[in-house]
Every structure is written in structure tokens, then in C-alpha cells.
Amino acid sequence: MKTNIFLTASLRKPFRSILLLALFGLISFVFITKAVGFILVQRETGVLGSYYRSIGVLENVKDPQSGDVSAGIRLINSSPHFAYGNPAEVVSGIMSHTFNTSFLSTNATMLIKALPAEYWSNVHDTDIWFTGELLDKKEIGADGKQPDGGNALGYSLKFDIDTLLAAFPENASQGSSVVLLFLFDKNESAIPTIREMTVGQRYLIRAWDDFDSLPTQLTRFRFQILPLDDQQLWYKAVAKDERLDFSSPEMASIKNRIDILNENLHTLGIIATADMSAMPRMQETSHFYTLTAGRWLNHQDDLAGSKLIVIPEDLASQRSLSLGDELQLTFRPLRDTYYGQIRDGIDTVLWRSYPTYQDTFTIVGIYTSRYGAIWSYIPIGSLQPGFTSATQKQFQDETGYSFVLDSSRSQALFIQEYQNTLQSLGINLTFLDNSGAAYWAAVDPIRRSSFADILTFGLLMVVALSMAVFLYMMQHKREYAISRALGVARNQASHQLILPLLLFGGFGILLGGMISWKDALGKANANLSTIPTPAGVAPSADLNPLFLVILCLVIFFLLAVFSWLGAQFLARRSVFDLLQGQIQRPAEQKPANVSLAGPVNPSSSSSQTGAVDKSPKADAATRVSPALQAKYTPASLSRYAFRQALRSGIKSILTLAIALGFMFASGWLSQTLQRSQAEIDRLYNTTVVEADILPADPSAGSTLGTVPHGNGFVYLNTVNSILDSGYVISSTLEAETLWSKIQGTGSQTGLTGSVPVYAYDGPEAFTSGLADPSSLVFASGWDANLFARQWTLEDIQKEGIPMLIPSSMLEQAQLEIGDKVKVSEMSGSISPGVIVGQYSGGRAVTINHVKTKVIGSESILIPLSVLKAMERSKTAFTVAHFVLDPARNRDLSQVSSDLQKVIKAPGAGTRDLRFMIWDEQLRIVIDQLEKNLSILKVLYPVVMAVSVLIAAGLCFLLLLQKSREAAILRVLGITRTAVCVALILDSFCLSLIGAVMGLGLAALLWMSAGVMPAGGLLTSAGLYLAGALAGLVSGAILVTHKQPLELLQVKE
């Protein structure tokens, strides 16, 4: 293999070679650092943008009872913007070793009175079945004690449970005792049968919890005895040591009931979904469901068929379940289920014949709701086909058909294309509220600026690479000419010339790339959040190392291209021109006054490798008289620098371009950061954050025992403290109470007992809170504005409590609109009232623009100000919703801490409370967007510092190419200091001009618009010029430190 003279020459000058290698490393470092920031910002803003999904809902408004939207589904499935459908399928899953919670699934007397028959559950979860010895039997009176005389209401029956056949563990346990109640009322025919029961005898017993049906004095008797067959078989006597034979025909029906109950006690009501995170009620804007641990299921879980489950918080707390626990489930398709349970009807007969299979699911999420949570959720892809269950429409919590578009950007076009067609089919198309448009309006400029950043720095890299290649070619042009003169073929000489450059450049690019890759990803990991979006995608600073390989190859490819072009440029010059130091012959060559060299002999030139003659004679030859030195003035040196800049066309253009490019890139990056921060600040200042006071445990009862406030849980003083905190700009409040009696002025029946009363704080809240606003009928002179009036006690005593009563209650009470009444509160106070209207259909809650009727919600409606005037500090709210001041969006942790103290104060409500801030959009999107952009802020000073080093290195190498000019100036009598100044002035003026042009361009584009402070840009210019000056000074000192003959001599 022949010796590569260019590689040998480079190795003989290790300082220059190392500097060149470092220069390529720095160029690679800057570009790859910017590329990493660009890739991460583009990718992660896209990930955060997935938070704003376009979730649509189809509802059959033409025939709501059928709910059939299949025609609409077929239509939208053809849209290119349709990503996937998200149906909610009911599934029955029986836990092998875990009880479900007791959510009172039973035909309780209270529910049967309040609801039409189609809403009855027809399941019996509050039943208990056992065999046990009767320990005590005695009559009880109205106070629950033994009656005086013959005023008995029934019997109390105390049993010792020896065999528990079916019951929730909190209702009964084997080996314990239980007291049952038998009431004479409505059970007259069974009284003799109960009297025949003997203390000491064992019995097969069925009992149930008919909650809230007993008088207050009898509430200590939780369970009532119930016939085994729902007819007249109240018990079955069992011998002391007898084991019941459930295989006998006469016991088949009882065994079926017990087996069904045991199935139901372990049954989870499950919703199988394609994407739980995209279900309407899971969206934070619904303020309905919220995660307390883990995550929602996402579409990837469905596609992968992952065996994962999300369960209610109540189930997790009662059964000691946590994230990562496994549940073994048995699936069975039912034909008429109630929350996955077997209800009376066809399934009671056929359930044993249905197919089943078992599978194990891992808990990945725990959630709760302001109204309590019942359903568990699994991916529909994890379920075998054919194992969904049918349920009646009134038991479906998720109404309509939801779906997801490919992007929130497509929503407007999708509505335009399909809304009218769907309406003609009787199907309503609704999209859930999201701030996607505002997000993309803020992020798109950031993404475009980030793209422009990488282009700008890419161009700067091209110029820097061109400059580095040019300097290398100038450094080795004499060796190239000598090689050509010695007979080396042009292509071979060019290949040998390029090889050292590619070796040093490739190593420098790889080294700089690896360092920048590690540094940029390290900073990104420190700044990026790991909070996942509701879709389950978490921000990540990890990048495939293939990106590094591709980026390094791109830079190396550019280097190879520029190297080839440089070699071709030299190859087209004559050997004589290259040896004379000329790159291009001028059109006219003026005769020189001083001839510094005779005709060039390539062979003799290449042999001049000896040491410089430093004898006194040689020294004298280079010494110039003081008279000759005097004619070189600063003006002449300035003219020299100017003319030299004009002569060195390519060098001057590259020097000017690098300075201009650096200042433009610096200004562009600075204004990008300023604009991006301004957009984020705008999002912070315009994002509306809402909050609610909620029960800490929706399933828990009052900590104060029985209170006369219905379901109200937070008191007026607590709400007022929140309103007076300075953190709230508006609120929505609703309260509830109970009255003991409403009596007309005549012989009307009136209403007695616990009469439910609900209060609204405005006409809009009142109207939206009705399931059927069209049913409203007002008395003459009254309208919904009565809810906007601030009523006082004086107004109430003068005009009466204005109330709207459900039409069913009016009929029951034999009252009419306009009647005057007397209202008795639970406290015993009596106030006048007036019936100002009636309505029907009950109340409703609106979730994502869809009204959902609240079952059993027919209440008397009054203005909130009336209730506050009557109950004062004891007013108990069921809805306490607040809109927080956007100015405090950056301090929400402090806001939460302060307000949590308010609701945790003693006597804040009827039960334990929590303050729920709905800040998901801030936490998951805007906070994380700011963190993503902080990557650019962190990388900015690094990029600027390395760019300054590149400028210093290029200027230093540029000065090293001016050894011949320095020698000529010294020979002509210029002092060493003057030569230094002349050499520095040449390149520095070009850098200064380029920097000023860059400053002017930046000022024209951005400073006038106020998006970039002048101080930052001037600082960048100062740093660049300081780096360039440092490189020039170092190079000038190194060059002028040598003797002129040593500078002119070519060492090989």
C-alpha cells in the first residue's frame, strides 16, 4: 500500500489535526444537540396533543327508547377521519375468592314506592341465608322494647348462625348471632306461623335488609325475616345434627335461590370497552369519574387483548385490593342482567346452562365518582367472543355510541361532512368539549419554529463544514501540487487528499455526536415529565440510537460531498498556480515590485525539508532598516486588510457567512423561546380550572348520624370560607334538606314524613337540573327568575316559601298550583309557603351535554337563598362547584393546600370531605408542554457556547493559512505587532460586518415586534466576536512568532 503523503503531513502537524478533529466534533455536537431537541419537541407535543381527542357520541333522538344508532355507525365508519368505535358492552364476571361490595341491589320498599316497576332491580343482594338455633323470641312495641299491654308490633328473633349459606361478610358470619325482626303489619296471615317457632330449635332462615323502611325507633333491627319462597314458607325446621339435602326436588327452588345469591355476591358489573380513557364520563370535563390510583385503560390495551381491569375505589377499600392485585373471573353471558347480576326472570331459570370460562385480570386502575362508582372496566379485546350480556336500557349508565377521530384537527371537517346526514336519520351527533383548537393554535407555531431552528442550524453547519473543508484544502494544496507534479494521477491524488479529512472528520463527528446525544438526552430526562395522558401514553425522553447513527451519517455525508468538491476544485488548478499560492489567476497580472522567489522546481521544492538557517547572516537578510519601516502607517495597514479581504474571495465570504449565520441562528432561537414562553403563558392565563367539594367516600354515611339535611354534605360556613379565599371567581351551589310536613290551609291530605327538598341558586341551574323542562307550569305572576332573587326571612314571612312541587306529589297531597301551605321543618319551625308551579320527570344531571335522569329524584324545588335564610349555617350543600382564578394556575398546589385546610376543619360538613381540583389539562398538557420547551432553554446556552468555540476554532485555522502573507509583510519591514494587527484586522472586520448584518436582520424581523429583548442578542454578538477575536489573536501570535524564512519554507 502506498504512503498517503497528506495523512503523513497531517500527522506531522498534530496540533492542527487535533484542532480540525475538535472542530468537526463541535459542529456535530451543535447540530445533533439541536436535532435531539427538535425530535423530542415534535414528538412530545404530539403526544400531549393526544390528550385533546375528538370524542363523538351518537344518540337516537327519533326513537330514544330503542337507542338504535346502527345506521349512523355504518355511515361514520366510512370516514377517513374515523379512528375507532368505543361501544360499552355489559359483562358479568364472578370473582372466585372476593366478594363485591353491597350497593343495596334489592327491591327495597322505599325504591318500589319511588320507582316504576321497570326500574326495579329484581335481585336480592341484601338477603342472608343460614341455618341456626333460635335463641330468643319476644314481642316488641313501637319503641323496639317489650310492649306494655297488647300493643305489640311484631317479634324480635335472635338466632345463633351455625351454617352460613349466603350473605355478604359484613351482613352475617358463621358462629355469630343475629337479631331479626318480624312485623305484624301486612304479614297478618303469617303471625301464627311465627308464634309456632320454638326457642332451641334449628331453622333454615332467610332474612333481608329493607333499608330505610323501618320507623326510626326500630332502625336497630336491621334485618327482617323473609319467606323462603316469597310466599308463606317462612322457615324450615332442621334437626340438631341434620345437614340439609338440597338435591331433593322440594329443595331445588331454595337451592337455586341460594346459589344465585352466592353468584351475585361475588359478581362484578363489568363494562368492556375499546378505550376506557375515551369514554365520555371518564373525561375530566364531565367532572364525574376521577382516578384515585393507577390509570385508565386505553386503546392499546384493547388491541393487545391485555388482561387488565379498573375497579371502583369502594371495592378496593372494602376488599383490601390494590394496584397489581389479580382477580380470577368467571364470565357468563346473561340475557337480562342488572349490573352483571342474575335478576329474577329468564336467567334465574337458565343460568346454569350458559357457557362459562375463567381468566385472570390484573388491577391497573382505581377510580371513584361524586355519585359513587359501581362498574369495573376491562378491554373488550380481552374478552372471548360471545360473552357479553344483555341489559335493559334503563340500567345502562353509558348511553349512546361513542367513537374517536384520528385527530382533534379533523373534528370541524367531520361535523361538516356528517352532521346533516345523521340528523336526517334521526341521530344526534355530539362532540365532547375539548380545548384542542386552542392547544394546537399555541403549539403549531412552536413546532414550526422548532423546525425552522433545525433548518437554520443545519445551514450554519453547512457553512461551518464548508469553511473547515476549505481550510483543510488550503493547508494541503502544496502537497497536492507536489503529488501531481511527481506524476500521481489526478483521481488518486484527490482520493489521498480526501482520506485524512474523512478520517479526522468521521472520528470527530462520531465523538461529538455521542457526547451531544448523551448530554441532550440527560437534560431532557431531567426536564420531561413522566405523567401519562389519559390515553395511557407517558412523555419520554428516550430516543432510538438509530437516530444518532442517521444524524452522524448525514453530517459525514455532507463532509464527504464538500471534501469531494474541494478536491475537484484543486484538481482543476494548475500545479504552478497551487505552488504559487494562487487559487485563481487574475485577468491581468501586474508585475510585482519585489520578486520573492524564482521559477518553481517541484522536485527541489519538495526537498526543502531542512531546518531554517538561523545564522547571523540569514538573520541579517531578513532585517529591515528603520527608514523602510516608517512608511507603513495604520492607514496603509487598514488598506492592506481591506484589499486582502477582497482578494480572498472564498475565505472572506465564508468568514462573513459564518458570523451572519451565527447571529441569525442565535436570534431565531432566542425569539423561538420567547414566543413559545408567551404562548405557554397565554395558555396558563386562559385555561379555566374548576373545583368541587366532594365526599371523601361517596358510599359512606354521615359522621353525625341521622341529620335533617337529606344528602347534603358540606355546610354553608365552609362554602363561604372557600368563596372568601380570593381563589374563586364564580360558583355553582345546590343544597338539599328534608321537611317533616307540608299542610294545606284546608282539609287537604298534605305531605308528611321525610319530604325531600332541593334548592338551586339560579334560573339556569334550575332549568338545566330538570329532566323534562317542558313539564314546567308556573302560577300566574311567577317564572324561573324567582331563583335569581335573594330572599330574606322577612320576604318568606311576608310572601311565603316559593316552591315547585312534582305533579305526583301535588296529586298525592290534594294540593293545587297557587295554594298557600304551611311548612314544618325537621327542627319544628313552621313557615308559610306558596305553590308557585309544578313539574314532572324528576331531576337530572348533565354530563358532557347529555342529561341523565337521577332515579328517585322527585323533590320540592326552592331557591337556594330561601334555604340559606331558613337554615343559615346548617344549610347543607350537595353541589359546591367553583371556577378558580386563572391568575393562580401556577400556584394550584398552594391553592389546594389552603383550601384542603378549610374543608378538613372540624364541623366542615356532615362527613369527611375532599377538595377536588380538576386540573388535568394543566398537569398533563400545559405543565408538560412547558417542561418540553425547557429542553430548548437548557440546550440554548450549550449550543451558544459550542458555537462560540467553533467560531474561535475556524478563525484560528484561518489565521494559520496566512503564514505566507505574514512572512511577506515581515520581509517588507512591517513590525511583528503591526503584522499581528493587520492579520487580525482582516478577519475580524469581516466577522464584525457579518455580526452587524445578523443583528440588523434580527432587529428587523423580531426586535421591532417585541418578541426578543435587545440585550440577549447583543450578548450573543459580543460572545461570538470575543470567540472570533480569541481565535484570531491566538493564530496571529502563533504565525508571527516564527521567522519569515521559516514561514515561507514548506516542510515535508
CSV table of C-alpha atoms in Angstrom, one decimal, residues 81 105-106 111 181 230 264 515 519 635 651 703 722 855 872 951 1013:
chain,number,residue,atom,x,y,z
A,81,HIS,CA,-61.1,10.6,10.0
A,105,SER,CA,-79.2,-4.2,45.0
A,106,THR,CA,-82.6,-5.2,46.2
A,111,LEU,CA,-87.4,2.0,45.9
A,181,LEU,CA,-87.5,-8.5,63.1
A,230,ASP,CA,-91.6,-15.3,48.7
A,264,ASN,CA,-74.4,-12.3,42.7
A,515,ILE,CA,-21.2,13.4,23.7
A,519,ASP,CA,-25.8,15.3,27.2
A,635,ALA,CA,-3.8,53.7,7.3
A,651,LYS,CA,-12.3,32.9,2.6
A,703,THR,CA,-70.4,11.0,60.5
A,722,ILE,CA,-63.9,28.9,50.1
A,855,ILE,CA,-83.6,7.9,39.8
A,872,ARG,CA,-78.5,29.6,58.0
A,951,ALA,CA,-16.1,30.4,15.7
A,1013,PRO,CA,-35.0,41.6,24.0
